[in-house]
mmCIF file of C-alpha atoms and ligand atoms in Angstrom:
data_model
loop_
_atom_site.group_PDB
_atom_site.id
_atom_site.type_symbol
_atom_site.label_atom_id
_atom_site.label_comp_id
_atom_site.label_asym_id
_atom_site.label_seq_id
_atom_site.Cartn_x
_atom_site.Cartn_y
_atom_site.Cartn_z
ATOM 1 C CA UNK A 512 -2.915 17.310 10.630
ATOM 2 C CA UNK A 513 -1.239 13.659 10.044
ATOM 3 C CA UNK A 514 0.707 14.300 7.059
ATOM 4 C CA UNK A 515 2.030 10.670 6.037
ATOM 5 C CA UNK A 516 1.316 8.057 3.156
ATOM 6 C CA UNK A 517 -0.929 5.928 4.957
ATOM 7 C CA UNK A 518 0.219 2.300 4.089
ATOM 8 C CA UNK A 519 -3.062 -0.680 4.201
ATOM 9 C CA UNK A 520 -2.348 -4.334 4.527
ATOM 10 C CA UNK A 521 -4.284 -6.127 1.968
ATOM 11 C CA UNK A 522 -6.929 -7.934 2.754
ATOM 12 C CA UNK A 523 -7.422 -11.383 0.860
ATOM 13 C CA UNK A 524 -10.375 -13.506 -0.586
ATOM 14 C CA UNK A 525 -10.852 -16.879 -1.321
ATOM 15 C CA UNK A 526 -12.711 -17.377 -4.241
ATOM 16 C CA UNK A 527 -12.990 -20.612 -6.139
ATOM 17 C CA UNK A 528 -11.809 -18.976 -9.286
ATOM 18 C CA UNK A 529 -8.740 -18.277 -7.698
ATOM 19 C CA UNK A 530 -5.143 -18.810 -7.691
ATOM 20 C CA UNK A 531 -1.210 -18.401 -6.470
ATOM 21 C CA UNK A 532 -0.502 -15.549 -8.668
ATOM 22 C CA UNK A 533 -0.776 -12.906 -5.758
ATOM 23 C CA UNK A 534 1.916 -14.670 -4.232
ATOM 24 C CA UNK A 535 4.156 -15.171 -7.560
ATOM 25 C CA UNK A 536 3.639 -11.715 -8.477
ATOM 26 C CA UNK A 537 3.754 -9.587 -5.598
ATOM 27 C CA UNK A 538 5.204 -11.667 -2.636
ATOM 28 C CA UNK A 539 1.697 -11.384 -1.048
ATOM 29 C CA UNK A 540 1.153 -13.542 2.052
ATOM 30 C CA UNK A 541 -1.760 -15.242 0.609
ATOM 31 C CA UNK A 542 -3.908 -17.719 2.889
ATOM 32 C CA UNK A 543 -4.127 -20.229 0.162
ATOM 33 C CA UNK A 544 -4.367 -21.975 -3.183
ATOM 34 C CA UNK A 545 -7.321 -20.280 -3.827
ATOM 35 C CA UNK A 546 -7.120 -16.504 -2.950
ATOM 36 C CA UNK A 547 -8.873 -15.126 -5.942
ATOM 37 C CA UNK A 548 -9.126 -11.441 -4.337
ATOM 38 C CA UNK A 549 -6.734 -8.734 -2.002
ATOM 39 C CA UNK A 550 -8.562 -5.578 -1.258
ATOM 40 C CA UNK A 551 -5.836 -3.273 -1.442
ATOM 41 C CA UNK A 552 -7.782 -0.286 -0.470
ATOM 42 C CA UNK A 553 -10.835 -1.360 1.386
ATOM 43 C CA UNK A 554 -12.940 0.146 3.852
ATOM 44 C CA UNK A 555 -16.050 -2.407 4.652
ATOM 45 C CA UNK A 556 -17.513 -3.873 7.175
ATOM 46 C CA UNK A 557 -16.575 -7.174 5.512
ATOM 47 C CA UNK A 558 -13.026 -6.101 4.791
ATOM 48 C CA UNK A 559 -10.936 -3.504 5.826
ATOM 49 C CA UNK A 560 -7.194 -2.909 5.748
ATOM 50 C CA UNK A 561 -4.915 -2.596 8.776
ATOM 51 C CA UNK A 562 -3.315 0.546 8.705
ATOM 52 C CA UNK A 563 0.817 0.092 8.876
ATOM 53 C CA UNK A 564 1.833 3.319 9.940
ATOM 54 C CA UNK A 565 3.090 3.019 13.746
ATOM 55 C CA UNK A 566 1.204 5.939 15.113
ATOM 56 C CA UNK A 567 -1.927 4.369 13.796
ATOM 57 C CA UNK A 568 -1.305 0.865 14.593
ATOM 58 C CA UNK A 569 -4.624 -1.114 15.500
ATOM 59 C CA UNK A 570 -6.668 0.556 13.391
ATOM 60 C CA UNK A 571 -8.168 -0.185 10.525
ATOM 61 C CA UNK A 572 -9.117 2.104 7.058
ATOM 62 C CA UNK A 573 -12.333 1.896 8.078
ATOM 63 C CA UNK A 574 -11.590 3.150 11.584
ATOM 64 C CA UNK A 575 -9.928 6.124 10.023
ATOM 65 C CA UNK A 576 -12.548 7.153 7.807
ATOM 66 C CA UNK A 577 -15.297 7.088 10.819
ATOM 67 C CA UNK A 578 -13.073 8.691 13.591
ATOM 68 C CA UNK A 579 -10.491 10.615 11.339
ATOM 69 C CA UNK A 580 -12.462 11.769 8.490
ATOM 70 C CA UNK A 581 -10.230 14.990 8.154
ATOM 71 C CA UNK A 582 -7.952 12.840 6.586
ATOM 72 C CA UNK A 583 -10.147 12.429 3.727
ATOM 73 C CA UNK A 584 -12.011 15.823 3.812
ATOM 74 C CA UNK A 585 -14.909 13.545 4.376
ATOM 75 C CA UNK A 586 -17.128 16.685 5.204
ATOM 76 C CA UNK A 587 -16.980 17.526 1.819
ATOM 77 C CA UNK A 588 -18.516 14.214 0.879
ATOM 78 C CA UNK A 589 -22.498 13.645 0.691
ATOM 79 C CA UNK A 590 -21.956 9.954 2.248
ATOM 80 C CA UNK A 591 -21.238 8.606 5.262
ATOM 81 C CA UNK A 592 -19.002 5.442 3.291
ATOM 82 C CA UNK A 593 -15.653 5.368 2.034
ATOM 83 C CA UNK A 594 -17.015 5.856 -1.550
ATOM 84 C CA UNK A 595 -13.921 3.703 -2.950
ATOM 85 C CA UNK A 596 -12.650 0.075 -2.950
ATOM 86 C CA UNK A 597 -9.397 -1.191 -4.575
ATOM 87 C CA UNK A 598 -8.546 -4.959 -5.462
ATOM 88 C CA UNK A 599 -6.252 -6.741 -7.118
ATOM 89 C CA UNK A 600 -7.786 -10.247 -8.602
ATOM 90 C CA UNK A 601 -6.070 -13.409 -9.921
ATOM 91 C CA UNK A 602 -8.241 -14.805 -12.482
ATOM 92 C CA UNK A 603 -7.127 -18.936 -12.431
ATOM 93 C CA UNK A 604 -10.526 -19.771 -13.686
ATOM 94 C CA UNK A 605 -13.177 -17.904 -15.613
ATOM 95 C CA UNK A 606 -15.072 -15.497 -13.070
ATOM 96 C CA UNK A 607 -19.040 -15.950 -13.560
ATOM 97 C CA UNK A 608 -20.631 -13.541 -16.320
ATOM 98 C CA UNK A 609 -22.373 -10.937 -14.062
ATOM 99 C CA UNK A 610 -23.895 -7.147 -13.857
ATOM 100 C CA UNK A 611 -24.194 -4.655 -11.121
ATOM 101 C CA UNK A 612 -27.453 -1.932 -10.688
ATOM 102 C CA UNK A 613 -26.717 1.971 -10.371
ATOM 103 C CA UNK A 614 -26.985 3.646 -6.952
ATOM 104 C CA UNK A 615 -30.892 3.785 -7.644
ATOM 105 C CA UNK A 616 -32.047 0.480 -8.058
ATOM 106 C CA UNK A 617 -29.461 -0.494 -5.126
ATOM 107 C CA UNK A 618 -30.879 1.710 -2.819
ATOM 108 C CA UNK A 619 -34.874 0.854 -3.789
ATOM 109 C CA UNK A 620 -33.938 -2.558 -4.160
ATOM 110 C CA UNK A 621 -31.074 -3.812 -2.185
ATOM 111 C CA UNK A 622 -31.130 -1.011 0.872
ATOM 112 C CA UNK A 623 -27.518 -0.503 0.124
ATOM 113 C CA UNK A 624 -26.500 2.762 -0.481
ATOM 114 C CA UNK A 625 -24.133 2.505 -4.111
ATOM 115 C CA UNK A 626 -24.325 0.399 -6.705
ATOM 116 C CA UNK A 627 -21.432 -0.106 -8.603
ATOM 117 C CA UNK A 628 -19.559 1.160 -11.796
ATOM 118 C CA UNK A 629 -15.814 -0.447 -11.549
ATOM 119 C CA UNK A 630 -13.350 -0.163 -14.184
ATOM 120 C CA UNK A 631 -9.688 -2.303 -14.686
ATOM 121 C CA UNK A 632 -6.351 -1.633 -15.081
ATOM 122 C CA UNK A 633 -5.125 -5.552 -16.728
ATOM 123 C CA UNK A 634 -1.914 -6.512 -14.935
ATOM 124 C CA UNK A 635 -1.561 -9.747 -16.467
ATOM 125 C CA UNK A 636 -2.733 -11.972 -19.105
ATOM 126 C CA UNK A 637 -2.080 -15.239 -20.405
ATOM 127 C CA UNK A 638 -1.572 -14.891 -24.059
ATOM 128 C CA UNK A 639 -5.215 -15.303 -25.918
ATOM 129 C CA UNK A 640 -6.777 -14.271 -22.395
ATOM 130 C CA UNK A 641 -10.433 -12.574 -22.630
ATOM 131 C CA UNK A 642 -12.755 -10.926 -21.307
ATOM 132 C CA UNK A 643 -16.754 -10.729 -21.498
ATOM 133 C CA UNK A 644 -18.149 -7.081 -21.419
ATOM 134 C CA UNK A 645 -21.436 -6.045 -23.068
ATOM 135 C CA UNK A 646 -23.628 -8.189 -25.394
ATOM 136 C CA UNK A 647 -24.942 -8.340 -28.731
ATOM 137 C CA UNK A 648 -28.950 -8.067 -27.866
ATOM 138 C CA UNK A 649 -30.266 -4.997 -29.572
ATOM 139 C CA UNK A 650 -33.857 -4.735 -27.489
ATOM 140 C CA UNK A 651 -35.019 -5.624 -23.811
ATOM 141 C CA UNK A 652 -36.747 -7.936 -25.184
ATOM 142 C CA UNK A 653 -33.826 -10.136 -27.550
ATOM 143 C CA UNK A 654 -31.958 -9.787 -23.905
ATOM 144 C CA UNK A 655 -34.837 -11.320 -21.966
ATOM 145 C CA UNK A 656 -35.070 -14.242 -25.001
ATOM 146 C CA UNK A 657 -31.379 -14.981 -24.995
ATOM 147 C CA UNK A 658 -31.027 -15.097 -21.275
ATOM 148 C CA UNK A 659 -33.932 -17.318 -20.901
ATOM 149 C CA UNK A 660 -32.518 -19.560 -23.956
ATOM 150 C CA UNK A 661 -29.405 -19.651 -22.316
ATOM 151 C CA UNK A 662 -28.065 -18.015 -25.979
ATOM 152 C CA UNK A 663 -24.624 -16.987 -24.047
ATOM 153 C CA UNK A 664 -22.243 -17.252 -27.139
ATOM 154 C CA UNK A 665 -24.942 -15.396 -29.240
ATOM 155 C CA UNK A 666 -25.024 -13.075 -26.483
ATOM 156 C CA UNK A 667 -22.000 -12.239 -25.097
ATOM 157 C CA UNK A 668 -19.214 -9.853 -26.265
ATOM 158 C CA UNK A 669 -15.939 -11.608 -26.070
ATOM 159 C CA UNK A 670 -12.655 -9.761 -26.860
ATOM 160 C CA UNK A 671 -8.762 -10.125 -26.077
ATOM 161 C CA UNK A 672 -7.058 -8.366 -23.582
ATOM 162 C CA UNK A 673 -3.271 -7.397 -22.878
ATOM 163 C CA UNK A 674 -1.015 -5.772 -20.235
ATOM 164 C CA UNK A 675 -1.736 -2.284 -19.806
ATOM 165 C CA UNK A 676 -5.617 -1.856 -21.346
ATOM 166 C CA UNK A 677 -7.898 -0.170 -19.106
ATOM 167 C CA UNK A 678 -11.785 -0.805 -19.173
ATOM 168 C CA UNK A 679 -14.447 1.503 -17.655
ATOM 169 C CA UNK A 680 -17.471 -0.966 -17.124
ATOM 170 C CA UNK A 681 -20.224 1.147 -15.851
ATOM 171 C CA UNK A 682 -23.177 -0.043 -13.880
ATOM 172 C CA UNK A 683 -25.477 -2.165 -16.365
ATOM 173 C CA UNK A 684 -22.764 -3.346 -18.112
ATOM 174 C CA UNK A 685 -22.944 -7.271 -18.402
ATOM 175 C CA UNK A 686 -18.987 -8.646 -17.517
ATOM 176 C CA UNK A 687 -16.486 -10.851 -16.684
ATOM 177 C CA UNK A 688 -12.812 -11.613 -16.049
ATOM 178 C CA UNK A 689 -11.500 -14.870 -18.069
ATOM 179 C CA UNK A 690 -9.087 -17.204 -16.658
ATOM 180 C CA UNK A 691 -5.568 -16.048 -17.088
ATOM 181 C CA UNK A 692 -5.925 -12.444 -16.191
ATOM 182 C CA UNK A 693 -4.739 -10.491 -13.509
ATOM 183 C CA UNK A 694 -6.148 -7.197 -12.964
ATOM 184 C CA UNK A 695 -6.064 -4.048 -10.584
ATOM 185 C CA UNK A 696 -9.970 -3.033 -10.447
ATOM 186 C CA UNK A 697 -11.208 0.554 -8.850
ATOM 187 C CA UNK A 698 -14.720 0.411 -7.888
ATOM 188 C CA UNK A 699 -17.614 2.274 -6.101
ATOM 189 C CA UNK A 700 -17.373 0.702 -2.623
ATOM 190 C CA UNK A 701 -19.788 -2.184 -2.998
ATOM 191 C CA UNK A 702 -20.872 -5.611 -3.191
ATOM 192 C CA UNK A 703 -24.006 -6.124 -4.647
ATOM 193 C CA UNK A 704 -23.597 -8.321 -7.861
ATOM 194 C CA UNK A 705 -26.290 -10.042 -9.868
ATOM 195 C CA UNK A 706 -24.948 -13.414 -11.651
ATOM 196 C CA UNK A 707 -25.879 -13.833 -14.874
ATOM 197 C CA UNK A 708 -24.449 -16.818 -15.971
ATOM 198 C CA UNK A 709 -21.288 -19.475 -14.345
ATOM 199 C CA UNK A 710 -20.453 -21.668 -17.042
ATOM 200 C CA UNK A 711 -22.742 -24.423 -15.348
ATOM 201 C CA UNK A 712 -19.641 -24.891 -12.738
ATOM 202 C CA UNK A 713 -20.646 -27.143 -9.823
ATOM 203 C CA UNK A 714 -19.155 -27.172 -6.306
ATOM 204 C CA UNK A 715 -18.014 -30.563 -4.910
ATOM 205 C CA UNK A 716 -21.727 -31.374 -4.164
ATOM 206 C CA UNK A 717 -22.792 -30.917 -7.450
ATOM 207 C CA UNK A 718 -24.768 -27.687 -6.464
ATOM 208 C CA UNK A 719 -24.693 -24.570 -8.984
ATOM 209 C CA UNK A 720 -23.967 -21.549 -7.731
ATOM 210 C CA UNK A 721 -27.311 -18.864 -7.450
ATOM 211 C CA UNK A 722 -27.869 -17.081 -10.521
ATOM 212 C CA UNK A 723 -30.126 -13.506 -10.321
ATOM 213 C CA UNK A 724 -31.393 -13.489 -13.951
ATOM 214 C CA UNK A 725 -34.322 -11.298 -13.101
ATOM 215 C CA UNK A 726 -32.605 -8.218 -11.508
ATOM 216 C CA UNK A 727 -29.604 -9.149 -13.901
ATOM 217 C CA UNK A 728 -32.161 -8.451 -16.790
ATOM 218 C CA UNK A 729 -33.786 -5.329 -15.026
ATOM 219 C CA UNK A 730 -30.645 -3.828 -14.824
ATOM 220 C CA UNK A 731 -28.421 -4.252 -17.748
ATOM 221 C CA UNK A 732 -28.257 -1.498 -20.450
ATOM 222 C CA UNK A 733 -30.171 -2.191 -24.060
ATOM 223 C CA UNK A 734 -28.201 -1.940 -26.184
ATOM 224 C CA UNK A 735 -25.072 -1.890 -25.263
ATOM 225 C CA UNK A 736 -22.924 1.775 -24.504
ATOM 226 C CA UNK A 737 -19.781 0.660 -26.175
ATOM 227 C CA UNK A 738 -18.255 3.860 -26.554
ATOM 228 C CA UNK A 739 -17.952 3.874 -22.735
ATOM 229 C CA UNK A 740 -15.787 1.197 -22.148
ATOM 230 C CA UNK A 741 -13.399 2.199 -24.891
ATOM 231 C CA UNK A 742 -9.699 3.698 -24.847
ATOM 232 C CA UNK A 743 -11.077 7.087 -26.314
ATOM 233 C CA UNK A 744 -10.518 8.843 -23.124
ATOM 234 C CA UNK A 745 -6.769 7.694 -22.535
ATOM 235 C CA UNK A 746 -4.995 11.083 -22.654
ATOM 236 C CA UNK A 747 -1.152 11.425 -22.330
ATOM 237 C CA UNK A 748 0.546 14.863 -19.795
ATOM 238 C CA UNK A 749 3.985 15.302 -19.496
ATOM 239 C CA UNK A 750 5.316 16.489 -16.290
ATOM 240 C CA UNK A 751 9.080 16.617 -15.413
ATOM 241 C CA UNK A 752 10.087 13.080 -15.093
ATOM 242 C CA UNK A 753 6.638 11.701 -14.614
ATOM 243 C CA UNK A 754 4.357 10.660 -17.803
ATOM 244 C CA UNK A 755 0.865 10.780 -16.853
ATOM 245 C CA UNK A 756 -1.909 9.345 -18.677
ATOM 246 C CA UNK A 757 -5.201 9.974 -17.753
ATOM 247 C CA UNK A 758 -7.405 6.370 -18.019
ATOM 248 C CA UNK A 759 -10.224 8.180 -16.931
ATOM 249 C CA UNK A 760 -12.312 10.764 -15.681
ATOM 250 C CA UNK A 761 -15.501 9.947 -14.488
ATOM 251 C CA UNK A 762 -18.463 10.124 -12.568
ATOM 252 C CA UNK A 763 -17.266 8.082 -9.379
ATOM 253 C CA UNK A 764 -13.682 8.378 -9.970
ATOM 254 C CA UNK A 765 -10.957 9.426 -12.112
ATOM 255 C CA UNK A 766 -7.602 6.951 -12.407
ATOM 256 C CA UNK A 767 -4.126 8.084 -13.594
ATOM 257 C CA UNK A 768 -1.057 5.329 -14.373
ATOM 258 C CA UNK A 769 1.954 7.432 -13.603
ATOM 259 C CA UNK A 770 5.217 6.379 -15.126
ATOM 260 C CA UNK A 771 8.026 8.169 -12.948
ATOM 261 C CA UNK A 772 11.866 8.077 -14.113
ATOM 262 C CA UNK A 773 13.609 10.393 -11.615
ATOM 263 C CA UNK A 774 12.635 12.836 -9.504
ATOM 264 C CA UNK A 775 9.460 14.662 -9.651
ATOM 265 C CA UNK A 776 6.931 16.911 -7.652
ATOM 266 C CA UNK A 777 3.479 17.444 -7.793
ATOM 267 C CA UNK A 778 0.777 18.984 -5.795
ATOM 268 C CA UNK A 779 -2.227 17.175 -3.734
ATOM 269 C CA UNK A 780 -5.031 19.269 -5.286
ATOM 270 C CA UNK A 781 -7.504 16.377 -4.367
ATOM 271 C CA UNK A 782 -9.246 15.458 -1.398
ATOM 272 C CA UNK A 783 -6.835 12.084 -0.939
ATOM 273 C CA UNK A 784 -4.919 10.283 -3.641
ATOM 274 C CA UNK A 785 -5.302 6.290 -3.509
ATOM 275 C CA UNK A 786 -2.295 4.958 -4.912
ATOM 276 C CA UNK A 787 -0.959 1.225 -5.948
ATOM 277 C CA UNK A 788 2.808 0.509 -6.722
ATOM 278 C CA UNK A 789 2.735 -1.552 -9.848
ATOM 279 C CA UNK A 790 5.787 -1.964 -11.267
ATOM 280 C CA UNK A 791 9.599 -0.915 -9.777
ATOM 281 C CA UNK A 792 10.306 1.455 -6.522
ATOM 282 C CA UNK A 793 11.133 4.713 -5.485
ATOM 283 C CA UNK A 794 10.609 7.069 -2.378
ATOM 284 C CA UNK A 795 7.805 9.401 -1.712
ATOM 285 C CA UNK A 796 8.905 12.862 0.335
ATOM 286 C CA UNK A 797 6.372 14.634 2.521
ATOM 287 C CA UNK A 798 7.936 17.542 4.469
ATOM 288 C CA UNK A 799 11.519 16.121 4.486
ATOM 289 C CA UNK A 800 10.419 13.052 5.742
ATOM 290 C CA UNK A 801 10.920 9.924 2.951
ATOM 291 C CA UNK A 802 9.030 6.739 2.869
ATOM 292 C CA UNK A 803 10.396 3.697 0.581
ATOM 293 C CA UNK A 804 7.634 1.977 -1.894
ATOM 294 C CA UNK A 805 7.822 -1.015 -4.131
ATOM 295 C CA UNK A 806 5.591 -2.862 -6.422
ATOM 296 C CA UNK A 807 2.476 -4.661 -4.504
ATOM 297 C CA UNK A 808 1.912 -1.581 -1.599
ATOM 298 C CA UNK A 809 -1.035 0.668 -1.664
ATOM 299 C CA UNK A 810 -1.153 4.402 0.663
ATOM 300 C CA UNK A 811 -3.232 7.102 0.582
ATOM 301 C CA UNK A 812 -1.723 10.451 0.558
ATOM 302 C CA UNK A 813 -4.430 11.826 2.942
ATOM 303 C CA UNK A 814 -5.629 15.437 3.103
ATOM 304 C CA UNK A 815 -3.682 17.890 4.521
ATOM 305 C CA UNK A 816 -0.714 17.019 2.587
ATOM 306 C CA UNK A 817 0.447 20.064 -0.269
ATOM 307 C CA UNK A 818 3.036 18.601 -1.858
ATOM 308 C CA UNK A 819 4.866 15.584 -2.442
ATOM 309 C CA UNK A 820 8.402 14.337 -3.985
ATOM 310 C CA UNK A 821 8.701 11.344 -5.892
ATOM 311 C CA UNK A 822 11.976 9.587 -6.952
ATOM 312 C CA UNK A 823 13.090 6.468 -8.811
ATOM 313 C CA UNK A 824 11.731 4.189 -11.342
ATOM 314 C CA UNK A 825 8.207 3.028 -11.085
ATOM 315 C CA UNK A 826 4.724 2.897 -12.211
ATOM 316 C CA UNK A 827 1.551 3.798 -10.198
ATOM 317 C CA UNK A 828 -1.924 3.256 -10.731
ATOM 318 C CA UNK A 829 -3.274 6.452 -9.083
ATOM 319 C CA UNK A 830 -6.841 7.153 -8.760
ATOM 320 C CA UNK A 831 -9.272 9.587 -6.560
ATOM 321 C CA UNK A 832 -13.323 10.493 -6.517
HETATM 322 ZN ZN1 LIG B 1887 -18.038 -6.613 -11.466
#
């Protein structure tokens, strides 16, 4: 059994909401002015990471998961996908208000097999900086009348955000990122998005980008499950020089931010851990042999592995299915 961190190379997205800010803030070599998005822990088609680790050089996460799946205990999964994706976004601009359908309607509708519930760990945010999640409509059919009378202040639920909050934003749930935010995001491993509103942005040729309002309004949840996307769930452990606070535990995945001040030693009790350096470094041990990290890299402590040393002073944003 391989029994090392397995470091990914992130990936990186243009998007025209985009920015600098994964350069600024984590030395990332970005492609340009404009990379809105780096999949950090990705395993599409459409984006995959390069693995780091010289004994697995040339391949990709995705190549791992289809031709090494014992490093994941993938038999133990009822999938054939890597059932996670991780990104980090720079939010320059306001990203479009949208909503994503459960694994059902994705599947009957969109021939893809998940849907997706993501949540957000905020990294960054310009001071006043907000997001959109949920809406005020009380039936389906207030929803359908606002959307179609393009009511977005009266519909749309605005609040502040700061360093540090964590949102769970289940499938349904009608979001966005506002400009000025910078945000580490675990998600079910898919793409399918249905845009609700953009602002009435247009691109250099004056074109709007597509909107989906009739699978946006099939799909959204009326009213609105607040008391999902709340802090209610945040839980504080204590271990021996590690703080760990539990940001959630749910259906598709459970995330952890670790705070670690010294040394500290824990066992892998999951199938594979999925973790993202976000603040300071330290060293990871596996079996006597020690690996360096630093703020901006992302491994996966793959299965197999029993226990695991940390040391130094950092923060992790850990999270697993
Ligand atoms: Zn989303």
């Amino acid at each position: 059994m391989y029994k090392e961190p397995i470091f990914l190379t992130p990936v990186f997205k243009e998007r025209i909401w985009g920015g600098r800010k994964l350069k600024e803030e984590f030395d990332y070599d970005i492609p340009n002015d404009n990379t809105g998005e780096a999949w950090v822990v990705a395993a599409l088609s459409n984006g995959s990471n390069k693995v780091e680790n010289e004994s697995l050089t040339g391949q990709t996460l995705l190549d791992l998961w289809n031709d090494h799946g014992e490093l994941f205990n993938k038999d133990a999964h009822s999938t054939d996908e890597y059932p996670l994706l991780v990104k980090v976004l720079d939010a320059n601009d306001d990203l479009s208000v949208q909503v994503h359908p459960d694994d059902a309607y994705a599947r009957k509708v969109e021939d893809v097999p998940y849907g997706k519930t993501e949540c957000w760990y905020v990294l960054e945010a310009e001071p006043g900086a907000e997001i959109v999640l949920g809406h005020h409509a009380q039936t389906k059919d207030e929803l359908d009348a606002m959307i179609d009378q393009e009511k977005w202040d009266e519909l749309l639920r605005r609040q502040k955000v700061s360093p540090g909050d964590f949102y769970y934003v289940p499938s349904g749930t009608i979001h966005a990122i506002g400009k000025g935010i910078m945000i580490l995001e675990i998600q079910q491993s898919s793409d399918v998005t249905y845009r609700v509103y953009d602002y009435d942005r247009t691109d250099q040729e004056g074109n709007k980008r597509e909107l989906h309002l009739e699978r946006a309004k099939d799909v959204t949840t009326v009213p609105d499950d607040l008391a999902r996307t709340t802090k209610e769930d945040r839980e504080i452990a204590e271990e021996t020089n590690l703080t760990i606070e539990r940001l959630t535990e749910a259906e598709y995945f459970s995330v952890y931010h670790w705070s670690l001040d010294g040394e500290a030693r824990r066992e892998l009790t999951e199938d594979f851990l999925q973790v993202s350096v976000i603040e300071g470094e330290a060293a990871i041990r596996i079996n006597e042999k020690s690996f360096q990290v630093q703020k901006g890299q992302h491994f996966i402590i793959p299965h197999g592995v029993e226990t695991y040393e940390l040391s130094g002073r950092a923060e992790f944003v850990v999270s697993h299915v």
